[in-house]
Amino acid sequence: MFRTALRNVLAHKARLLMTVLAVMLGVAFVSGTLVFTNTISDAYQNSSAKGFDHVDVAVEAKYQESRGDRVGRTPELTRALLDRSARVPGAADAIGVVRGFTAIADKDGDLIGGGFRSEGGNYWGSDDPRYPITAGAAPHGADQVLIDSETARRAGYEVGDTVRVSVDGPVLTPTVSGIFTTDDGNVAAGGSLALFDTATAQKLFGKPGTFDEIDVTAKAGTSQTALKAQLDRALPKGRTETTTGKKLADDQAEAISSSMSSMKQGLLVFAGIALFVGTFIIANTFTMLVAQRTKELALLRAVGASRRQVTRSVLIEAFVVGAVAAVTGLLAGIGIGAGLRSLMGSFGATVPDGPLVITPGTVAAALAVGVLVTMLAAWLPGRRAAKIPPVAAMSSVHARATTKSLVLRNTFGALFSAAGVAVVLAATTMDSDSAQAPMGLGAVLLIIGVFILTPLLSRPLIAAAAPVLRVFGVSGKLARQNSVRNPRRTAATASALMIGLTLITGMTVMAGSLQHSIDRMASSAIRADYVVSMANGNGLSADVEKRLTAADGVTATSPLRSAPSRIDGDTEYLTGVNGATIGKLTDLKVDDGSFTVGGSRVVVDDRTAKSHHWTAGSGFTVAYEDGGKQRLTVAGVYQGNDMISGIMLDNATLAPHQSDPTDMQIMVKTADGASGATKDKLTEALGSNPAIKVQSKKDISNDIAQMFTLMLNMLYGLLAMAVIVAVLGVINTLAMSVFERSQEIGMLRAIGLDRKGIKRMVRLESLVISLFGGVLGIGLGVFFGWAAGELIGTKMSTYELVLPWGRMAVFLLLAAAVGVLASLWPARRAARLNMLQAIKSE
C-alpha cells in the first residue's frame, strides 16, 4: 500500500501541484512570521540589554496612591537623595537621569523620528559613561546640545551646526556641541535623542533640581542584589523603589517579546486563514483524485485490501504532498523573514544588527502545520473512498450523495447558521468589552454553517445567472449545468474565495462607517477653525497660547488642560478651559441647564453626571492635586463624545492649584475661517515649529482616515494571501474537472462545438463559481460589519452604518477577475484536447 501510494503521487504530480503551492504559501507565511518576529525581537533585546550595562541599580520615585481627598502623586527625586545614594557603602557612583520629549528638525524643517520616538535627556558632567562622544565635546549651557550619531547621519548635521529643537512648544536653536553613540531602543527604531547639560535639561523639562531616575553603579566585588539591599535601607521608605540592572534588562526583554508577540499573533491569524482556505483545495483535489481512481481502489479492495488500508494509502499520499509543501514553504518562509527585515529599512525603520533567528520551534511548526493540514483535509475523501462497495465501484457506479446524507448536511448547516446568527445578534446587545468573544464564536458558527449549506445555496443563486448565461448560447447553458452538476465541489471552490471576501468586506464596512462617524463628531462638536497640539501628544507650554492669541486674525482661543482631582472618594480628571470663549469654540448640545463656565460654575458631560447623579444646580466638593478644596456648582449637563467630555471649569479657577500647568490642546477661532493662508499664519506665529500640529477639523478627520487607510491596506495585503490561495483552488478544480470530463468534451467537439465554445464554457463556469463565492462573501461581510458597528455604537454616539457600495462593486469585480484569470489555463487545455483521444478516454 505504501508503494501504491507513492506511485499514485508520482502519477498525479501535475494535478497535485496546485495543492502543494497552496499549502506551501500558508506554511511560508507561518514560518516567515516566526523568523521575522524572532529575529526582530532578538535584535532589540540584545540592543536594549546593552543600554543597562552602566546601571547596577536604578532608583525611581514610588507613586503615592490616591486616598480620601488626597490626589495620587509621584514624589520628587532630589539632589539630596542622589547624594545619599552615592554615599551607600557598596556604591561606586550615582548619576541623576532627566528625560523628556525633544523634537529635532532636519535641515528642511521636518520632524525627525515621527514625534513619539523623539526623546531628550541630560548628559552627566563632562564624561557620561552612558553616551560615548565620537566627535565634539559635552554640552554646556542652554545654547548647546548633543545629538546621536544616527540622527546626525540621517539629517547631515556636524559639530558646530545650528539645529532647531522643541521641547514643549517654543523653538530653540542650540549649537551641536558633539555627537555620541547609543544603544537606545528608540534610536534603533528610527527615533532621535538629544542631550543637554543637567541644569538645562531640568529647566526645559519642567523638573528644576529634580530627577526622573537615579542610576547607581556598584563597587568592584559588590553584587547588584547587595547594592539594592543597601539602597533600600538608606533611602526613605515608601517614597522610592529600587530595581537591579538585570531586572530592568529582563523586563525590557519581556516587554519587547510581548510587543512582538502581538504582531506575531496577528500575522499568524492571517496565515491560519490562508491555510484554512487551502484545506478546501486539498479536500477538493483528493476528492476528485479518489473519484477518478474509483475502479483502481475497488480492485485493491477486491484483492484483499481493507477499508483502513485504502484510507491509509490516501493519507500516505497526503503526507508526501504535505511534507514536500512544508519543506519548500519553510525555505520560502526563511526568505520572507529575511526580506521583511530588509523591507523595514526601506520604510525608514531602523533595526539593530543581529543574526537571522531560525529556532527549532519554527522548523517544527512549519513541518507540523504543512503535514497536519494536508492529512486532515485528505482524511474525509480517503474515508469516503474506502466506504465504496467494490462491486459498485468496478461497475463505475460512483458513490453519489444519498438523499439522507444531503438532508443531514442541510440540517446541520441550518442549525450552525441559525446558532451563529443568534449568537451574533445576542452579542450586539452586550457591553462591547464582554461581547467580543461571543461575537467571534457566532461569526465562526455562521461561516461554518454557510459553508455546509453552500451546496444547497448554489443551485438557486447560480440559477439566477441563467438569463445572462443564455446570451452566450450553448456554452452558457453548459457552463450553468456544469456549475451545479457537483454542488459539493462548487461549494468547496467558492467557499475558498468567500472566506477572504467576507473578512475584506467586513473590515471595509467598519472602517468606512467609523470614518463617517468621526467626521460627524468633529463637525458637530467643534466650532473652532483649528486645534493646536504637540506631534507626540504631550502638553504645550503656556507660551503657545500667548503667541496664538497675539497672532493676526485670531478672534478666540481656549486651551484644554487635564488635571486629576478627588470627588466623592473617586479620581476624576478635570478639563480646564477659557470660560469666556469655550462656548464660541464648541457646539455641544446641552440637555440640562446652560453652558456657563466661570468661577465655581462648571459644565459636566452626560455620562459623568449620570454616574454621580448630578443635574443642573447640583453642588459637589472637589479636592485638587495640591490638597486644596472647593465647592463647585453644575451649571449645565452636555452630551459628551470621544473628542470632548468630562468636567469643564475655568482655567482661572484651576490654575492656582497646579504646580506645572500644561495645555493638551488649544482651540483657535479666526476671522477668516479655515484656509491655507490662515494656517500658514498660525504656523509662522509659532515659529514654524515641526513638533506642533496646527489642524483644521478636516485635517483631524484626514489624519484618522489616513490611519484607517494604512490599516486597511495592510489587512488587504495580508488577506491577499488567502485570495491567491483561492485562485489556485479555482485553477486546480477546473483543471481536474477538465481532465475528468475529457470524454464529454470530446463528444461536444465531435457534435460541432468549436474550440472557442469550449473555452467560453470553461471560462463562464469559472466566472459563475467565483461570483457565487463573491456574493456570499460580500453578504456575510456586510452582516459582520453591521454587527461590529452595533458594538462600536454603544461607545460612539455619532456612529452610523455606511455601506461602501463602490468598494463592494470593486470586490465583486475582483471575484469576477479571479474567475476569468483562473480559467485561462484550464480553458486552453480543454480546447486543445484531441477529440478522438478524449472520446476513447475513460
Short mmCIF file of C-alpha atoms in Angstrom, two decimals, residues 286-666:
data_model
loop_
_atom_site.label_atom_id
_atom_site.label_comp_id
_atom_site.label_asym_id
_atom_site.label_seq_id
_atom_site.Cartn_x
_atom_site.Cartn_y
_atom_site.Cartn_z
CA PHE A 286 -8.24 14.43 -3.15
CA THR A 287 -11.98 14.04 -3.64
CA MET A 288 -11.55 14.35 -7.40
CA LEU A 289 -8.45 12.13 -7.46
CA VAL A 290 -10.28 9.46 -5.49
CA ALA A 291 -13.31 9.72 -7.80
CA GLN A 292 -11.06 9.30 -10.85
CA ARG A 293 -9.43 6.19 -9.29
CA THR A 294 -12.65 4.52 -8.13
CA LYS A 295 -12.07 1.36 -10.16
CA GLU A 296 -8.46 1.15 -9.01
CA LEU A 297 -9.43 1.43 -5.34
CA ALA A 298 -12.22 -1.13 -5.86
CA LEU A 299 -9.71 -3.54 -7.39
CA LEU A 300 -7.48 -3.12 -4.33
CA ARG A 301 -10.47 -3.93 -2.15
CA ALA A 302 -11.29 -6.95 -4.30
CA VAL A 303 -7.76 -8.42 -3.97
CA GLY A 304 -7.81 -8.14 -0.20
CA ALA A 305 -7.13 -4.52 0.87
CA SER A 306 -9.19 -3.43 3.85
CA ARG A 307 -11.01 -0.14 4.27
CA ARG A 308 -8.30 1.07 6.64
CA GLN A 309 -5.59 0.25 4.11
CA VAL A 310 -7.38 2.22 1.40
CA THR A 311 -7.82 5.19 3.74
CA ARG A 312 -4.21 4.84 4.83
CA SER A 313 -2.98 4.89 1.23
CA VAL A 314 -4.77 8.21 0.64
CA LEU A 315 -3.30 9.61 3.87
CA ILE A 316 0.19 8.49 2.81
CA GLU A 317 -0.27 10.43 -0.42
CA ALA A 318 -1.36 13.43 1.64
CA PHE A 319 1.65 13.01 3.94
CA VAL A 320 4.07 13.08 1.00
CA VAL A 321 2.36 16.11 -0.52
CA GLY A 322 2.28 17.88 2.86
CA ALA A 323 5.93 17.09 3.59
CA VAL A 324 7.08 18.46 0.21
CA ALA A 325 4.91 21.57 0.67
CA ALA A 326 6.12 22.07 4.27
CA VAL A 327 9.83 21.86 3.39
CA THR A 328 9.52 24.23 0.43
CA GLY A 329 7.29 26.52 2.49
CA LEU A 330 9.86 26.60 5.30
CA LEU A 331 12.63 27.58 2.89
CA ALA A 332 10.40 30.23 1.33
CA GLY A 333 9.44 31.46 4.82
CA ILE A 334 13.09 31.94 5.80
CA GLY A 335 13.50 34.07 2.70
CA ILE A 336 10.31 36.01 3.55
CA GLY A 337 11.56 36.66 7.10
CA ALA A 338 14.89 37.99 5.81
CA GLY A 339 13.09 40.05 3.16
CA LEU A 340 10.69 41.63 5.67
CA ARG A 341 13.61 42.71 7.83
CA SER A 342 15.29 44.37 4.84
CA LEU A 343 11.96 45.89 3.81
CA MET A 344 11.68 47.67 7.18
CA GLY A 345 14.78 49.66 6.29
CA SER A 346 13.23 50.85 3.03
CA PHE A 347 10.28 52.25 5.05
CA GLY A 348 12.65 54.25 7.27
CA ALA A 349 12.56 51.89 10.28
CA THR A 350 16.00 51.11 11.67
CA VAL A 351 16.53 47.64 13.11
CA PRO A 352 19.57 46.84 15.30
CA ASP A 353 22.14 44.48 13.78
CA GLY A 354 21.75 40.80 14.58
CA PRO A 355 21.64 37.34 13.01
CA LEU A 356 18.65 35.77 11.29
CA VAL A 357 16.99 33.66 14.01
CA ILE A 358 15.66 30.26 12.89
CA THR A 359 14.65 28.34 16.01
CA PRO A 360 13.90 24.59 16.20
CA GLY A 361 10.36 25.61 17.13
CA THR A 362 9.98 27.44 13.80
CA VAL A 363 11.14 24.39 11.84
CA ALA A 364 8.88 22.06 13.85
CA ALA A 365 5.87 24.37 13.49
CA ALA A 366 6.31 24.69 9.71
CA LEU A 367 6.63 20.93 9.17
CA ALA A 368 3.79 20.09 11.56
CA VAL A 369 1.42 22.66 10.07
CA GLY A 370 2.07 21.60 6.47
CA VAL A 371 1.73 17.88 7.09
CA LEU A 372 -1.20 18.00 9.53
CA VAL A 373 -3.31 20.42 7.47
CA THR A 374 -2.84 18.31 4.35
CA MET A 375 -3.58 14.99 6.08
CA LEU A 376 -6.64 16.34 7.90
CA ALA A 377 -8.08 17.76 4.69
CA ALA A 378 -7.45 14.46 2.84
CA TRP A 379 -8.86 12.22 5.58
CA LEU A 380 -12.54 12.66 4.69
CA PRO A 381 -12.10 11.92 0.93
CA GLY A 382 -9.98 8.88 1.87
CA ARG A 383 -12.57 7.61 4.31
CA ARG A 384 -15.33 8.19 1.77
CA ALA A 385 -13.39 6.23 -0.88
CA ALA A 386 -12.91 3.28 1.45
CA LYS A 387 -16.67 3.03 2.04
CA ILE A 388 -17.50 2.49 -1.66
CA PRO A 389 -18.53 -1.17 -2.22
CA PRO A 390 -16.04 -2.90 -4.58
CA VAL A 391 -18.77 -4.26 -6.88
CA ALA A 392 -20.41 -0.84 -7.28
CA ALA A 393 -17.04 0.81 -7.93
CA MET A 394 -16.00 -1.83 -10.50
CA SER A 395 -19.27 -1.12 -12.31
CA SER A 396 -18.40 2.62 -12.32
CA VAL A 397 -21.37 3.30 -10.05
CA HIS A 398 -19.86 6.14 -8.03
CA ALA A 399 -20.99 6.78 -4.51
CA ARG A 400 -23.22 9.72 -5.09
CA ALA A 401 -24.61 11.65 -2.18
CA THR A 402 -27.77 9.99 -0.94
CA THR A 403 -30.92 11.91 -0.10
CA LYS A 404 -30.39 11.03 3.54
CA SER A 405 -26.84 12.46 3.56
CA LEU A 406 -27.97 15.67 1.83
CA VAL A 407 -30.84 16.15 4.30
CA LEU A 408 -28.44 15.54 7.17
CA ARG A 409 -25.93 18.03 5.74
CA ASN A 410 -28.55 20.71 5.17
CA THR A 411 -29.97 20.18 8.67
CA PHE A 412 -26.55 20.61 10.26
CA GLY A 413 -25.86 23.65 8.10
CA ALA A 414 -29.14 25.28 9.05
CA LEU A 415 -28.52 24.60 12.76
CA PHE A 416 -25.00 26.04 12.65
CA SER A 417 -26.15 29.08 10.67
CA ALA A 418 -29.08 29.77 12.97
CA ALA A 419 -26.88 29.37 16.05
CA GLY A 420 -24.27 31.71 14.55
CA VAL A 421 -26.84 34.41 13.71
CA ALA A 422 -28.44 34.08 17.16
CA VAL A 423 -25.10 34.39 19.00
CA VAL A 424 -24.02 37.38 16.87
CA LEU A 425 -27.36 39.15 17.43
CA ALA A 426 -27.15 38.42 21.17
CA ALA A 427 -23.60 39.84 21.25
CA THR A 428 -24.81 43.13 19.73
CA THR A 429 -26.93 43.71 22.86
CA MET A 430 -23.99 43.18 25.26
CA ASP A 431 -21.33 45.54 26.54
CA SER A 432 -18.59 45.96 23.94
CA ASP A 433 -15.88 44.56 26.23
CA SER A 434 -17.75 41.36 27.10
CA ALA A 435 -19.25 40.89 23.62
CA GLN A 436 -16.03 40.24 21.71
CA ALA A 437 -15.75 36.51 22.50
CA PRO A 438 -19.45 35.74 21.75
CA MET A 439 -19.22 37.80 18.55
CA GLY A 440 -16.20 35.79 17.40
CA LEU A 441 -17.89 32.49 18.27
CA GLY A 442 -21.04 33.50 16.41
CA ALA A 443 -19.02 34.51 13.35
CA VAL A 444 -17.22 31.15 13.27
CA LEU A 445 -20.50 29.22 13.66
CA LEU A 446 -22.18 31.23 10.89
CA ILE A 447 -19.27 30.79 8.46
CA ILE A 448 -19.22 27.03 9.12
CA GLY A 449 -23.00 26.88 8.69
CA VAL A 450 -22.92 28.79 5.39
CA PHE A 451 -20.09 26.55 4.16
CA ILE A 452 -22.15 23.43 4.96
CA LEU A 453 -25.19 24.96 3.24
CA THR A 454 -23.26 26.18 0.19
CA PRO A 455 -24.20 23.18 -1.99
CA LEU A 456 -27.88 23.91 -1.25
CA LEU A 457 -27.42 27.65 -1.89
CA SER A 458 -25.50 27.11 -5.12
CA ARG A 459 -28.48 25.95 -7.18
CA PRO A 460 -30.83 28.96 -6.68
CA LEU A 461 -28.03 31.54 -6.76
CA ILE A 462 -26.38 30.12 -9.87
CA ALA A 463 -29.82 29.67 -11.45
CA ALA A 464 -30.30 33.42 -11.03
CA ALA A 465 -27.46 33.91 -13.53
CA ALA A 466 -29.25 31.79 -16.18
CA PRO A 467 -30.75 34.77 -18.10
CA VAL A 468 -27.29 36.30 -18.52
CA LEU A 469 -25.68 32.98 -19.47
CA ARG A 470 -28.29 32.41 -22.21
CA VAL A 471 -26.68 35.29 -24.09
CA PHE A 472 -23.66 33.02 -24.67
CA GLY A 473 -25.76 30.29 -26.25
CA VAL A 474 -24.85 26.65 -25.79
CA SER A 475 -21.61 27.50 -23.95
CA GLY A 476 -23.50 29.50 -21.35
CA LYS A 477 -26.12 26.77 -20.85
CA LEU A 478 -23.44 24.10 -20.43
CA ALA A 479 -21.47 26.31 -18.04
CA ARG A 480 -24.52 26.72 -15.78
CA GLN A 481 -25.21 22.98 -15.80
CA ASN A 482 -21.57 22.15 -15.07
CA SER A 483 -21.56 24.61 -12.16
CA VAL A 484 -24.35 22.80 -10.37
CA ARG A 485 -23.52 19.26 -11.51
CA ASN A 486 -21.40 18.64 -8.41
CA PRO A 487 -22.67 21.07 -5.76
CA ARG A 488 -20.14 19.94 -3.13
CA ARG A 489 -17.21 20.64 -5.41
CA THR A 490 -18.66 24.00 -6.42
CA ALA A 491 -19.25 24.81 -2.74
CA ALA A 492 -15.68 23.99 -1.70
CA THR A 493 -14.23 26.04 -4.59
CA ALA A 494 -16.49 29.06 -3.95
CA SER A 495 -16.03 28.91 -0.16
CA ALA A 496 -12.27 29.43 -0.50
CA LEU A 497 -12.94 32.82 -2.11
CA MET A 498 -15.89 33.53 0.21
CA ILE A 499 -13.67 33.50 3.34
CA GLY A 500 -11.27 36.16 2.06
CA LEU A 501 -14.02 38.46 0.75
CA THR A 502 -16.00 38.12 3.99
CA LEU A 503 -13.09 39.49 6.00
CA ILE A 504 -12.18 42.19 3.47
CA THR A 505 -15.79 43.42 3.16
CA GLY A 506 -16.43 43.39 6.91
CA MET A 507 -13.31 45.45 7.64
CA THR A 508 -14.11 47.90 4.84
CA VAL A 509 -17.65 48.44 6.15
CA MET A 510 -16.35 49.07 9.68
CA ALA A 511 -13.59 51.45 8.54
CA GLY A 512 -15.90 53.47 6.29
CA SER A 513 -18.58 53.76 8.97
CA LEU A 514 -16.05 54.81 11.61
CA GLN A 515 -14.58 57.47 9.34
CA HIS A 516 -18.04 58.88 8.58
CA SER A 517 -18.87 58.91 12.30
CA ILE A 518 -15.66 60.73 13.20
CA ASP A 519 -16.35 63.35 10.51
CA ARG A 520 -19.81 63.88 12.03
CA MET A 521 -18.35 64.11 15.53
CA ALA A 522 -15.76 66.72 14.54
CA SER A 523 -18.22 68.87 12.60
CA SER A 524 -20.92 68.70 15.26
CA ALA A 525 -18.81 69.22 18.39
CA ILE A 526 -16.19 71.79 17.33
CA ARG A 527 -16.79 75.35 16.13
CA ALA A 528 -13.09 76.24 16.29
CA ASP A 529 -11.30 76.57 12.98
CA TYR A 530 -8.10 74.94 14.25
CA VAL A 531 -6.86 72.67 17.03
CA VAL A 532 -3.18 73.04 18.02
CA SER A 533 -1.30 70.19 19.74
CA MET A 534 2.12 68.57 20.07
CA ALA A 535 3.05 65.92 17.49
CA ASN A 536 3.58 63.29 20.21
CA GLY A 537 0.50 64.15 22.29
CA ASN A 538 2.48 65.79 25.12
CA GLY A 539 1.45 69.05 26.77
CA LEU A 540 2.08 72.52 25.32
CA SER A 541 3.76 75.32 27.23
CA ALA A 542 1.67 78.35 28.24
CA ASP A 543 3.74 80.40 25.78
CA VAL A 544 1.96 78.73 22.84
CA GLU A 545 -1.48 80.13 23.74
CA LYS A 546 0.01 83.59 24.24
CA ARG A 547 1.51 83.53 20.75
CA LEU A 548 -1.72 82.28 19.20
CA THR A 549 -3.83 84.91 20.97
CA ALA A 550 -1.49 87.62 19.68
CA ALA A 551 -1.50 86.27 16.11
CA ASP A 552 -3.15 88.36 13.40
CA GLY A 553 -6.74 87.34 12.65
CA VAL A 554 -7.29 85.20 15.77
CA THR A 555 -10.62 86.07 17.44
CA ALA A 556 -10.81 83.47 20.24
CA THR A 557 -8.65 80.78 21.86
CA SER A 558 -9.11 78.29 24.64
CA PRO A 559 -6.61 75.76 25.99
CA LEU A 560 -7.78 72.35 27.17
CA ARG A 561 -5.94 71.26 30.32
CA SER A 562 -6.25 67.99 32.17
CA ALA A 563 -5.85 67.79 35.94
CA PRO A 564 -6.55 64.95 38.42
CA SER A 565 -8.90 65.56 41.35
CA ARG A 566 -10.83 63.62 44.01
CA ILE A 567 -14.63 63.79 44.08
CA ASP A 568 -16.69 61.64 46.48
CA GLY A 569 -13.67 59.40 47.07
CA ASP A 570 -13.10 58.76 43.32
CA THR A 571 -10.44 60.13 40.98
CA GLU A 572 -11.91 62.40 38.32
CA TYR A 573 -9.98 64.33 35.68
CA LEU A 574 -10.94 67.98 35.30
CA THR A 575 -10.75 69.78 31.95
CA GLY A 576 -9.57 73.38 32.29
CA VAL A 577 -10.83 75.79 29.60
CA ASN A 578 -11.17 79.50 28.96
CA GLY A 579 -14.66 80.05 30.35
CA ALA A 580 -15.21 83.25 28.38
CA THR A 581 -14.50 81.71 24.95
CA ILE A 582 -15.22 77.98 25.16
CA GLY A 583 -18.86 78.48 24.11
CA LYS A 584 -17.69 80.08 20.85
CA LEU A 585 -15.28 77.23 20.10
CA THR A 586 -17.53 74.23 20.76
CA ASP A 587 -21.02 73.23 19.69
CA LEU A 588 -22.09 70.79 22.38
CA LYS A 589 -25.77 70.04 22.87
CA VAL A 590 -26.91 70.92 26.41
CA ASP A 591 -29.50 68.55 27.90
CA ASP A 592 -29.99 70.36 31.21
CA GLY A 593 -29.18 73.92 32.36
CA SER A 594 -26.87 76.21 30.41
CA PHE A 595 -23.34 76.05 29.01
CA THR A 596 -21.83 78.51 31.50
CA VAL A 597 -18.22 78.11 32.71
CA GLY A 598 -16.67 80.57 35.16
CA GLY A 599 -15.77 80.90 38.85
CA SER A 600 -17.27 77.95 40.68
CA ARG A 601 -19.74 77.14 37.90
CA VAL A 602 -18.87 74.12 35.73
CA VAL A 603 -20.44 72.00 32.98
CA VAL A 604 -20.42 68.20 33.02
CA ASP A 605 -20.87 65.59 30.29
CA ASP A 606 -23.96 63.36 30.50
CA ARG A 607 -22.11 60.15 31.47
CA THR A 608 -20.25 61.76 34.36
CA ALA A 609 -23.42 63.48 35.54
CA LYS A 610 -25.31 60.18 35.44
CA SER A 611 -22.61 58.33 37.40
CA HIS A 612 -22.71 60.97 40.18
CA HIS A 613 -26.50 61.61 39.95
CA TRP A 614 -25.93 65.29 39.14
CA THR A 615 -28.33 67.67 37.43
CA ALA A 616 -28.16 71.39 36.70
CA GLY A 617 -27.84 73.17 40.05
CA SER A 618 -26.19 70.22 41.85
CA GLY A 619 -23.21 71.05 44.04
CA PHE A 620 -20.14 68.97 44.87
CA THR A 621 -16.79 69.39 46.62
CA VAL A 622 -13.60 68.85 44.65
CA ALA A 623 -10.13 68.17 46.14
CA TYR A 624 -7.37 69.46 43.82
CA GLU A 625 -3.92 67.91 43.39
CA ASP A 626 -2.34 70.48 45.73
CA GLY A 627 -4.72 69.46 48.53
CA GLY A 628 -6.99 72.50 48.22
CA LYS A 629 -10.76 72.02 48.26
CA GLN A 630 -13.58 73.97 46.62
CA ARG A 631 -17.35 73.78 46.29
CA LEU A 632 -18.44 73.73 42.62
CA THR A 633 -21.89 74.02 41.06
CA VAL A 634 -23.11 72.21 37.91
CA ALA A 635 -24.38 74.93 35.57
CA GLY A 636 -25.26 72.51 32.78
CA VAL A 637 -25.09 68.92 31.51
CA TYR A 638 -23.95 68.46 27.89
CA GLN A 639 -23.73 65.49 25.53
CA GLY A 640 -20.11 64.35 25.56
CA ASN A 641 -18.29 62.41 22.85
CA ASP A 642 -14.88 60.87 22.21
CA MET A 643 -13.41 64.30 21.42
CA ILE A 644 -14.81 66.40 24.26
CA SER A 645 -16.07 65.10 27.60
CA GLY A 646 -15.57 65.44 31.34
CA ILE A 647 -15.95 68.22 33.92
CA MET A 648 -15.13 71.63 32.41
CA LEU A 649 -14.12 74.51 34.65
CA ASP A 650 -12.41 77.83 34.10
CA ASN A 651 -8.60 77.78 33.98
CA ALA A 652 -8.60 80.82 36.26
CA THR A 653 -10.18 78.56 38.90
CA LEU A 654 -7.94 75.53 38.18
CA ALA A 655 -4.51 77.11 37.60
CA PRO A 656 -3.80 78.19 41.22
CA HIS A 657 -3.95 74.53 42.25
CA GLN A 658 -1.47 73.30 39.58
CA SER A 659 2.28 73.33 40.07
CA ASP A 660 3.08 72.87 36.36
CA PRO A 661 0.02 73.66 34.20
CA THR A 662 0.30 72.37 30.62
CA ASP A 663 -2.21 72.56 27.77
CA MET A 664 -3.01 69.33 25.92
CA GLN A 665 -4.71 71.20 23.08
CA ILE A 666 -5.57 74.76 22.14
#
